[in-house]
DNA sequence: TCCATCTTTTTACATATGTTAAATAATCTT
DNA sequence: AAGATTATTTAACATATGTAAAAAGATGGA
């Protein structure tokens, strides 16, 4: 569980006992490529660390899939509204490769939040970092053209470009695959 | 400080002693319309609750202001990167009306986070709620046209439409003011 | 290795949105 | 109240991106 431990300590360093309390609630599972782990409209009870593999989150809008997130090793899979407020999620999350995950329940982590101040602060830092990342994605949409954002993605997350099919990348960038082809051909 | 207290308790209910510990670090200030409270590139040491007034956050991109956030009574003014990581912010925050704010320092709140588990969980819930709100803004951009988003804003936040000039609204919606005029005229 | 399927690119055309500028409307100042 | 300034709408034109369909390329199974 190397990637998972590294992610946990990168969010907010925990003492050995607190780290133990957190890892005690984790269970390893393997999931095949193509598995739809989260479905929109459900209250999701579990959260997963990605130890190995790649995933995308999408929603259906006017009969079309809109991809709005990619994750890989070290990222967490969770439904925002289920995690925060025990409400139905709007995200479908699909594994794009065979994956190894560490699973735990929202209930377990919330129990730890109210009893262990280190883990409460871990949860705070985790939410703060997700908040920053989400804000960055929003800002990048507001400030940059699809072409710029494609090149940013090539520079900062080449593994996404290499491992994910272009129809999903185009959707993520907010353009059609035709436009992404034009971008890749250097026509803008 | 009615709006501020109400906001604090809405994020995560605090016991009387914890609420006292938090409000003890607040100072009331008044700020005139037009004041630029946060400037991009600075490490911002303070955070503010909006007790009364309205504000916008924007950045400069290619010589143009891009507005990406509005806030009013009960919202917090803070620079994401300064609050989370003590880094320079990318946001300019301008008061659009004469305002009453409650000010406190990032340092003070972080001190409380490490010593008071209730306030640590308050900070966690606050970040989680900001994360959800930011994700919602992103999703709304991805899924809805500017026209739909304008009508959503009219329905869910009419005070923003009434109190904020249309050039800022257009920027927030990600279109030019010409397009917003066409939307308002019902031409789409 | 060949065929079927899936993915990506290219083409041709339609259209929504941007740009620039002018006209109208609203607000502020003295 | 008049004039000046600022905000909003309208018009005319240019262009980037979407749509639909076909072509080209890649992948996988028998």
mmCIF file with all atom_site columns, N, CA and C in Angstrom, chain A residues 97-156:
data_model
loop_
_atom_site.group_PDB
_atom_site.id
_atom_site.type_symbol
_atom_site.label_atom_id
_atom_site.label_alt_id
_atom_site.label_comp_id
_atom_site.label_asym_id
_atom_site.label_entity_id
_atom_site.label_seq_id
_atom_site.pdbx_PDB_ins_code
_atom_site.Cartn_x
_atom_site.Cartn_y
_atom_site.Cartn_z
_atom_site.occupancy
_atom_site.B_iso_or_equiv
_atom_site.pdbx_formal_charge
_atom_site.auth_seq_id
_atom_site.auth_comp_id
_atom_site.auth_asym_id
_atom_site.auth_atom_id
_atom_site.pdbx_PDB_model_num
ATOM 1   N N  . UNK A 1 97  ? -8.608  1.274  -16.125 1.00 0.00 ? 97  UNK A N  1
ATOM 2   C CA . UNK A 1 97  ? -7.603  0.205  -16.162 1.00 0.00 ? 97  UNK A CA 1
ATOM 3   C C  . UNK A 1 97  ? -7.933  -0.755 -15.028 1.00 0.00 ? 97  UNK A C  1
ATOM 4   N N  . UNK A 1 98  ? -7.418  -1.979 -15.100 1.00 0.00 ? 98  UNK A N  1
ATOM 5   C CA . UNK A 1 98  ? -7.485  -2.867 -13.933 1.00 0.00 ? 98  UNK A CA 1
ATOM 6   C C  . UNK A 1 98  ? -6.842  -2.128 -12.765 1.00 0.00 ? 98  UNK A C  1
ATOM 7   N N  . UNK A 1 99  ? -7.460  -2.204 -11.597 1.00 0.00 ? 99  UNK A N  1
ATOM 8   C CA . UNK A 1 99  ? -7.002  -1.336 -10.501 1.00 0.00 ? 99  UNK A CA 1
ATOM 9   C C  . UNK A 1 99  ? -6.890  -2.072 -9.173  1.00 0.00 ? 99  UNK A C  1
ATOM 10  N N  . UNK A 1 100 ? -6.009  -1.541 -8.335  1.00 0.00 ? 100 UNK A N  1
ATOM 11  C CA . UNK A 1 100 ? -5.910  -1.961 -6.937  1.00 0.00 ? 100 UNK A CA 1
ATOM 12  C C  . UNK A 1 100 ? -6.310  -0.765 -6.086  1.00 0.00 ? 100 UNK A C  1
ATOM 13  N N  . UNK A 1 101 ? -7.294  -0.951 -5.221  1.00 0.00 ? 101 UNK A N  1
ATOM 14  C CA . UNK A 1 101 ? -7.814  0.139  -4.408  1.00 0.00 ? 101 UNK A CA 1
ATOM 15  C C  . UNK A 1 101 ? -7.780  -0.215 -2.931  1.00 0.00 ? 101 UNK A C  1
ATOM 16  N N  . UNK A 1 102 ? -7.725  0.800  -2.066  1.00 0.00 ? 102 UNK A N  1
ATOM 17  C CA . UNK A 1 102 ? -7.952  0.590  -0.647  1.00 0.00 ? 102 UNK A CA 1
ATOM 18  C C  . UNK A 1 102 ? -9.263  1.268  -0.281  1.00 0.00 ? 102 UNK A C  1
ATOM 19  N N  . UNK A 1 103 ? -10.167 0.448  0.225   1.00 0.00 ? 103 UNK A N  1
ATOM 20  C CA . UNK A 1 103 ? -11.536 0.869  0.478   1.00 0.00 ? 103 UNK A CA 1
ATOM 21  C C  . UNK A 1 103 ? -11.740 1.154  1.957   1.00 0.00 ? 103 UNK A C  1
ATOM 22  N N  . UNK A 1 104 ? -12.506 2.170  2.278   1.00 0.00 ? 104 UNK A N  1
ATOM 23  C CA . UNK A 1 104 ? -12.961 2.373  3.654   1.00 0.00 ? 104 UNK A CA 1
ATOM 24  C C  . UNK A 1 104 ? -14.303 3.087  3.630   1.00 0.00 ? 104 UNK A C  1
ATOM 25  N N  . UNK A 1 105 ? -14.974 3.115  4.771   1.00 0.00 ? 105 UNK A N  1
ATOM 26  C CA . UNK A 1 105 ? -16.328 3.668  4.760   1.00 0.00 ? 105 UNK A CA 1
ATOM 27  C C  . UNK A 1 105 ? -16.336 5.112  5.270   1.00 0.00 ? 105 UNK A C  1
ATOM 28  N N  . UNK A 1 106 ? -17.264 5.892  4.739   1.00 0.00 ? 106 UNK A N  1
ATOM 29  C CA . UNK A 1 106 ? -17.463 7.264  5.199   1.00 0.00 ? 106 UNK A CA 1
ATOM 30  C C  . UNK A 1 106 ? -17.720 7.267  6.712   1.00 0.00 ? 106 UNK A C  1
ATOM 31  N N  . UNK A 1 107 ? -18.492 6.285  7.148   1.00 0.00 ? 107 UNK A N  1
ATOM 32  C CA . UNK A 1 107 ? -18.835 6.163  8.568   1.00 0.00 ? 107 UNK A CA 1
ATOM 33  C C  . UNK A 1 107 ? -17.580 6.011  9.436   1.00 0.00 ? 107 UNK A C  1
ATOM 34  N N  . UNK A 1 108 ? -16.681 5.118  9.024   1.00 0.00 ? 108 UNK A N  1
ATOM 35  C CA . UNK A 1 108 ? -15.444 4.899  9.796   1.00 0.00 ? 108 UNK A CA 1
ATOM 36  C C  . UNK A 1 108 ? -14.610 6.166  9.897   1.00 0.00 ? 108 UNK A C  1
ATOM 37  N N  . UNK A 1 109 ? -14.456 6.853  8.765   1.00 0.00 ? 109 UNK A N  1
ATOM 38  C CA . UNK A 1 109 ? -13.578 8.031  8.802   1.00 0.00 ? 109 UNK A CA 1
ATOM 39  C C  . UNK A 1 109 ? -14.231 9.134  9.624   1.00 0.00 ? 109 UNK A C  1
ATOM 40  N N  . UNK A 1 110 ? -15.560 9.257  9.541   1.00 0.00 ? 110 UNK A N  1
ATOM 41  C CA . UNK A 1 110 ? -16.222 10.309 10.320  1.00 0.00 ? 110 UNK A CA 1
ATOM 42  C C  . UNK A 1 110 ? -16.149 10.030 11.822  1.00 0.00 ? 110 UNK A C  1
ATOM 43  N N  . UNK A 1 111 ? -16.190 8.758  12.167  1.00 0.00 ? 111 UNK A N  1
ATOM 44  C CA . UNK A 1 111 ? -15.999 8.373  13.560  1.00 0.00 ? 111 UNK A CA 1
ATOM 45  C C  . UNK A 1 111 ? -14.615 8.824  14.045  1.00 0.00 ? 111 UNK A C  1
ATOM 46  N N  . UNK A 1 112 ? -13.607 8.588  13.191  1.00 0.00 ? 112 UNK A N  1
ATOM 47  C CA . UNK A 1 112 ? -12.240 9.000  13.550  1.00 0.00 ? 112 UNK A CA 1
ATOM 48  C C  . UNK A 1 112 ? -12.128 10.527 13.660  1.00 0.00 ? 112 UNK A C  1
ATOM 49  N N  . UNK A 1 113 ? -12.826 11.254 12.795  1.00 0.00 ? 113 UNK A N  1
ATOM 50  C CA . UNK A 1 113 ? -12.766 12.722 12.834  1.00 0.00 ? 113 UNK A CA 1
ATOM 51  C C  . UNK A 1 113 ? -13.198 13.271 14.189  1.00 0.00 ? 113 UNK A C  1
ATOM 52  N N  . UNK A 1 114 ? -14.216 12.662 14.770  1.00 0.00 ? 114 UNK A N  1
ATOM 53  C CA . UNK A 1 114 ? -14.755 13.243 16.014  1.00 0.00 ? 114 UNK A CA 1
ATOM 54  C C  . UNK A 1 114 ? -13.978 12.814 17.254  1.00 0.00 ? 114 UNK A C  1
ATOM 55  N N  . UNK A 1 115 ? -13.068 11.855 17.090  1.00 0.00 ? 115 UNK A N  1
ATOM 56  C CA . UNK A 1 115 ? -12.366 11.355 18.280  1.00 0.00 ? 115 UNK A CA 1
ATOM 57  C C  . UNK A 1 115 ? -10.865 11.587 18.240  1.00 0.00 ? 115 UNK A C  1
ATOM 58  N N  . UNK A 1 116 ? -10.311 11.859 17.067  1.00 0.00 ? 116 UNK A N  1
ATOM 59  C CA . UNK A 1 116 ? -8.856  11.979 16.942  1.00 0.00 ? 116 UNK A CA 1
ATOM 60  C C  . UNK A 1 116 ? -8.529  13.305 16.253  1.00 0.00 ? 116 UNK A C  1
ATOM 61  N N  . UNK A 1 117 ? -7.971  14.248 17.014  1.00 0.00 ? 117 UNK A N  1
ATOM 62  C CA . UNK A 1 117 ? -7.773  15.598 16.462  1.00 0.00 ? 117 UNK A CA 1
ATOM 63  C C  . UNK A 1 117 ? -6.774  15.598 15.309  1.00 0.00 ? 117 UNK A C  1
ATOM 64  N N  . UNK A 1 118 ? -5.811  14.693 15.333  1.00 0.00 ? 118 UNK A N  1
ATOM 65  C CA . UNK A 1 118 ? -4.863  14.598 14.212  1.00 0.00 ? 118 UNK A CA 1
ATOM 66  C C  . UNK A 1 118 ? -5.595  14.201 12.933  1.00 0.00 ? 118 UNK A C  1
ATOM 67  N N  . UNK A 1 119 ? -6.473  13.219 13.079  1.00 0.00 ? 119 UNK A N  1
ATOM 68  C CA . UNK A 1 119 ? -7.206  12.749 11.899  1.00 0.00 ? 119 UNK A CA 1
ATOM 69  C C  . UNK A 1 119 ? -8.248  13.796 11.470  1.00 0.00 ? 119 UNK A C  1
ATOM 70  N N  . UNK A 1 120 ? -8.801  14.533 12.447  1.00 0.00 ? 120 UNK A N  1
ATOM 71  C CA . UNK A 1 120 ? -9.703  15.648 12.104  1.00 0.00 ? 120 UNK A CA 1
ATOM 72  C C  . UNK A 1 120 ? -8.953  16.676 11.260  1.00 0.00 ? 120 UNK A C  1
ATOM 73  N N  . UNK A 1 121 ? -7.720  16.956 11.646  1.00 0.00 ? 121 UNK A N  1
ATOM 74  C CA . UNK A 1 121 ? -6.935  17.920 10.872  1.00 0.00 ? 121 UNK A CA 1
ATOM 75  C C  . UNK A 1 121 ? -6.476  17.320 9.540   1.00 0.00 ? 121 UNK A C  1
ATOM 76  N N  . UNK A 1 122 ? -6.267  16.017 9.519   1.00 0.00 ? 122 UNK A N  1
ATOM 77  C CA . UNK A 1 122 ? -5.993  15.343 8.237   1.00 0.00 ? 122 UNK A CA 1
ATOM 78  C C  . UNK A 1 122 ? -7.194  15.562 7.296   1.00 0.00 ? 122 UNK A C  1
ATOM 79  N N  . UNK A 1 123 ? -8.384  15.342 7.828   1.00 0.00 ? 123 UNK A N  1
ATOM 80  C CA . UNK A 1 123 ? -9.604  15.524 7.023   1.00 0.00 ? 123 UNK A CA 1
ATOM 81  C C  . UNK A 1 123 ? -9.768  16.963 6.573   1.00 0.00 ? 123 UNK A C  1
ATOM 82  N N  . UNK A 1 124 ? -9.370  17.894 7.432   1.00 0.00 ? 124 UNK A N  1
ATOM 83  C CA . UNK A 1 124 ? -9.440  19.312 7.058   1.00 0.00 ? 124 UNK A CA 1
ATOM 84  C C  . UNK A 1 124 ? -8.466  19.593 5.925   1.00 0.00 ? 124 UNK A C  1
ATOM 85  N N  . UNK A 1 125 ? -7.223  19.148 6.053   1.00 0.00 ? 125 UNK A N  1
ATOM 86  C CA . UNK A 1 125 ? -6.238  19.392 5.007   1.00 0.00 ? 125 UNK A CA 1
ATOM 87  C C  . UNK A 1 125 ? -6.638  18.711 3.704   1.00 0.00 ? 125 UNK A C  1
ATOM 88  N N  . UNK A 1 126 ? -7.190  17.509 3.819   1.00 0.00 ? 126 UNK A N  1
ATOM 89  C CA . UNK A 1 126 ? -7.633  16.812 2.614   1.00 0.00 ? 126 UNK A CA 1
ATOM 90  C C  . UNK A 1 126 ? -8.687  17.642 1.883   1.00 0.00 ? 126 UNK A C  1
ATOM 91  N N  . UNK A 1 127 ? -9.676  18.111 2.634   1.00 0.00 ? 127 UNK A N  1
ATOM 92  C CA . UNK A 1 127 ? -10.742 18.914 2.015   1.00 0.00 ? 127 UNK A CA 1
ATOM 93  C C  . UNK A 1 127 ? -10.167 20.211 1.444   1.00 0.00 ? 127 UNK A C  1
ATOM 94  N N  . UNK A 1 128 ? -9.231  20.825 2.181   1.00 0.00 ? 128 UNK A N  1
ATOM 95  C CA . UNK A 1 128 ? -8.625  22.069 1.697   1.00 0.00 ? 128 UNK A CA 1
ATOM 96  C C  . UNK A 1 128 ? -7.875  21.841 0.389   1.00 0.00 ? 128 UNK A C  1
ATOM 97  N N  . UNK A 1 129 ? -7.169  20.721 0.309   1.00 0.00 ? 129 UNK A N  1
ATOM 98  C CA . UNK A 1 129 ? -6.410  20.444 -0.912  1.00 0.00 ? 129 UNK A CA 1
ATOM 99  C C  . UNK A 1 129 ? -7.339  20.131 -2.087  1.00 0.00 ? 129 UNK A C  1
ATOM 100 N N  . UNK A 1 130 ? -8.422  19.431 -1.816  1.00 0.00 ? 130 UNK A N  1
ATOM 101 C CA . UNK A 1 130 ? -9.409  19.160 -2.877  1.00 0.00 ? 130 UNK A CA 1
ATOM 102 C C  . UNK A 1 130 ? -10.044 20.463 -3.342  1.00 0.00 ? 130 UNK A C  1
ATOM 103 N N  . UNK A 1 131 ? -10.313 21.340 -2.364  1.00 0.00 ? 131 UNK A N  1
ATOM 104 C CA . UNK A 1 131 ? -10.882 22.654 -2.663  1.00 0.00 ? 131 UNK A CA 1
ATOM 105 C C  . UNK A 1 131 ? -9.952  23.431 -3.594  1.00 0.00 ? 131 UNK A C  1
ATOM 106 N N  . UNK A 1 132 ? -8.668  23.427 -3.295  1.00 0.00 ? 132 UNK A N  1
ATOM 107 C CA . UNK A 1 132 ? -7.671  24.113 -4.132  1.00 0.00 ? 132 UNK A CA 1
ATOM 108 C C  . UNK A 1 132 ? -7.634  23.499 -5.531  1.00 0.00 ? 132 UNK A C  1
ATOM 109 N N  . UNK A 1 133 ? -7.620  22.170 -5.584  1.00 0.00 ? 133 UNK A N  1
ATOM 110 C CA . UNK A 1 133 ? -7.522  21.509 -6.882  1.00 0.00 ? 133 UNK A CA 1
ATOM 111 C C  . UNK A 1 133 ? -8.763  21.789 -7.727  1.00 0.00 ? 133 UNK A C  1
ATOM 112 N N  . UNK A 1 134 ? -9.927  21.782 -7.067  1.00 0.00 ? 134 UNK A N  1
ATOM 113 C CA . UNK A 1 134 ? -11.165 22.057 -7.793  1.00 0.00 ? 134 UNK A CA 1
ATOM 114 C C  . UNK A 1 134 ? -11.164 23.495 -8.291  1.00 0.00 ? 134 UNK A C  1
ATOM 115 N N  . UNK A 1 135 ? -10.723 24.402 -7.426  1.00 0.00 ? 135 UNK A N  1
ATOM 116 C CA . UNK A 1 135 ? -10.637 25.816 -7.818  1.00 0.00 ? 135 UNK A CA 1
ATOM 117 C C  . UNK A 1 135 ? -9.668  25.978 -8.989  1.00 0.00 ? 135 UNK A C  1
ATOM 118 N N  . UNK A 1 136 ? -8.564  25.254 -8.963  1.00 0.00 ? 136 UNK A N  1
ATOM 119 C CA . UNK A 1 136 ? -7.603  25.336 -10.070 1.00 0.00 ? 136 UNK A CA 1
ATOM 120 C C  . UNK A 1 136 ? -8.213  24.865 -11.382 1.00 0.00 ? 136 UNK A C  1
ATOM 121 N N  . UNK A 1 137 ? -9.011  23.798 -11.300 1.00 0.00 ? 137 UNK A N  1
ATOM 122 C CA . UNK A 1 137 ? -9.653  23.307 -12.518 1.00 0.00 ? 137 UNK A CA 1
ATOM 123 C C  . UNK A 1 137 ? -10.635 24.337 -13.055 1.00 0.00 ? 137 UNK A C  1
ATOM 124 N N  . UNK A 1 138 ? -11.349 24.984 -12.118 1.00 0.00 ? 138 UNK A N  1
ATOM 125 C CA . UNK A 1 138 ? -12.297 26.018 -12.529 1.00 0.00 ? 138 UNK A CA 1
ATOM 126 C C  . UNK A 1 138 ? -11.565 27.196 -13.159 1.00 0.00 ? 138 UNK A C  1
ATOM 127 N N  . UNK A 1 139 ? -10.521 27.663 -12.478 1.00 0.00 ? 139 UNK A N  1
ATOM 128 C CA . UNK A 1 139 ? -9.735  28.796 -12.959 1.00 0.00 ? 139 UNK A CA 1
ATOM 129 C C  . UNK A 1 139 ? -9.155  28.481 -14.339 1.00 0.00 ? 139 UNK A C  1
ATOM 130 N N  . UNK A 1 140 ? -8.662  27.272 -14.514 1.00 0.00 ? 140 UNK A N  1
ATOM 131 C CA . UNK A 1 140 ? -8.048  26.923 -15.795 1.00 0.00 ? 140 UNK A CA 1
ATOM 132 C C  . UNK A 1 140 ? -9.086  26.975 -16.917 1.00 0.00 ? 140 UNK A C  1
ATOM 133 N N  . UNK A 1 141 ? -10.310 26.575 -16.591 1.00 0.00 ? 141 UNK A N  1
ATOM 134 C CA . UNK A 1 141 ? -11.408 26.670 -17.569 1.00 0.00 ? 141 UNK A CA 1
ATOM 135 C C  . UNK A 1 141 ? -11.735 28.116 -17.898 1.00 0.00 ? 141 UNK A C  1
ATOM 136 N N  . UNK A 1 142 ? -11.698 28.962 -16.834 1.00 0.00 ? 142 UNK A N  1
ATOM 137 C CA . UNK A 1 142 ? -12.101 30.351 -17.029 1.00 0.00 ? 142 UNK A CA 1
ATOM 138 C C  . UNK A 1 142 ? -11.047 31.132 -17.787 1.00 0.00 ? 142 UNK A C  1
ATOM 139 N N  . UNK A 1 143 ? -9.783  30.804 -17.531 1.00 0.00 ? 143 UNK A N  1
ATOM 140 C CA . UNK A 1 143 ? -8.700  31.650 -18.024 1.00 0.00 ? 143 UNK A CA 1
ATOM 141 C C  . UNK A 1 143 ? -8.069  31.137 -19.308 1.00 0.00 ? 143 UNK A C  1
ATOM 142 N N  . UNK A 1 144 ? -8.169  29.849 -19.574 1.00 0.00 ? 144 UNK A N  1
ATOM 143 C CA . UNK A 1 144 ? -7.396  29.287 -20.681 1.00 0.00 ? 144 UNK A CA 1
ATOM 144 C C  . UNK A 1 144 ? -8.303  28.682 -21.734 1.00 0.00 ? 144 UNK A C  1
ATOM 145 N N  . UNK A 1 145 ? -7.848  28.765 -22.977 1.00 0.00 ? 145 UNK A N  1
ATOM 146 C CA . UNK A 1 145 ? -8.557  28.122 -24.078 1.00 0.00 ? 145 UNK A CA 1
ATOM 147 C C  . UNK A 1 145 ? -8.358  26.615 -23.978 1.00 0.00 ? 145 UNK A C  1
ATOM 148 N N  . UNK A 1 146 ? -9.181  25.879 -24.707 1.00 0.00 ? 146 UNK A N  1
ATOM 149 C CA . UNK A 1 146 ? -9.049  24.422 -24.717 1.00 0.00 ? 146 UNK A CA 1
ATOM 150 C C  . UNK A 1 146 ? -7.655  24.019 -25.193 1.00 0.00 ? 146 UNK A C  1
ATOM 151 N N  . UNK A 1 147 ? -7.123  24.748 -26.172 1.00 0.00 ? 147 UNK A N  1
ATOM 152 C CA . UNK A 1 147 ? -5.790  24.450 -26.690 1.00 0.00 ? 147 UNK A CA 1
ATOM 153 C C  . UNK A 1 147 ? -4.726  24.603 -25.617 1.00 0.00 ? 147 UNK A C  1
ATOM 154 N N  . UNK A 1 148 ? -4.775  25.721 -24.887 1.00 0.00 ? 148 UNK A N  1
ATOM 155 C CA . UNK A 1 148 ? -3.821  25.926 -23.791 1.00 0.00 ? 148 UNK A CA 1
ATOM 156 C C  . UNK A 1 148 ? -3.954  24.833 -22.748 1.00 0.00 ? 148 UNK A C  1
ATOM 157 N N  . UNK A 1 149 ? -5.213  24.496 -22.431 1.00 0.00 ? 149 UNK A N  1
ATOM 158 C CA . UNK A 1 149 ? -5.442  23.496 -21.390 1.00 0.00 ? 149 UNK A CA 1
ATOM 159 C C  . UNK A 1 149 ? -4.956  22.127 -21.832 1.00 0.00 ? 149 UNK A C  1
ATOM 160 N N  . UNK A 1 150 ? -5.099  21.834 -23.119 1.00 0.00 ? 150 UNK A N  1
ATOM 161 C CA . UNK A 1 150 ? -4.564  20.565 -23.627 1.00 0.00 ? 150 UNK A CA 1
ATOM 162 C C  . UNK A 1 150 ? -3.040  20.525 -23.441 1.00 0.00 ? 150 UNK A C  1
ATOM 163 N N  . UNK A 1 151 ? -2.376  21.603 -23.821 1.00 0.00 ? 151 UNK A N  1
ATOM 164 C CA . UNK A 1 151 ? -0.916  21.626 -23.706 1.00 0.00 ? 151 UNK A CA 1
ATOM 165 C C  . UNK A 1 151 ? -0.485  21.596 -22.235 1.00 0.00 ? 151 UNK A C  1
ATOM 166 N N  . UNK A 1 152 ? -1.251  22.250 -21.364 1.00 0.00 ? 152 UNK A N  1
ATOM 167 C CA . UNK A 1 152 ? -0.967  22.169 -19.923 1.00 0.00 ? 152 UNK A CA 1
ATOM 168 C C  . UNK A 1 152 ? -1.042  20.725 -19.449 1.00 0.00 ? 152 UNK A C  1
ATOM 169 N N  . UNK A 1 153 ? -2.040  20.018 -19.935 1.00 0.00 ? 153 UNK A N  1
ATOM 170 C CA . UNK A 1 153 ? -2.241  18.634 -19.524 1.00 0.00 ? 153 UNK A CA 1
ATOM 171 C C  . UNK A 1 153 ? -1.076  17.768 -20.012 1.00 0.00 ? 153 UNK A C  1
ATOM 172 N N  . UNK A 1 154 ? -0.646  18.008 -21.247 1.00 0.00 ? 154 UNK A N  1
ATOM 173 C CA . UNK A 1 154 ? 0.512   17.288 -21.790 1.00 0.00 ? 154 UNK A CA 1
ATOM 174 C C  . UNK A 1 154 ? 1.735   17.527 -20.892 1.00 0.00 ? 154 UNK A C  1
ATOM 175 N N  . UNK A 1 155 ? 1.895   18.782 -20.437 1.00 0.00 ? 155 UNK A N  1
ATOM 176 C CA . UNK A 1 155 ? 3.065   19.120 -19.624 1.00 0.00 ? 155 UNK A CA 1
ATOM 177 C C  . UNK A 1 155 ? 2.973   18.590 -18.202 1.00 0.00 ? 155 UNK A C  1
ATOM 178 N N  . UNK A 1 156 ? 1.789   18.733 -17.580 1.00 0.00 ? 156 UNK A N  1
ATOM 179 C CA . UNK A 1 156 ? 1.713   18.448 -16.145 1.00 0.00 ? 156 UNK A CA 1
ATOM 180 C C  . UNK A 1 156 ? 1.199   17.047 -15.839 1.00 0.00 ? 156 UNK A C  1
#
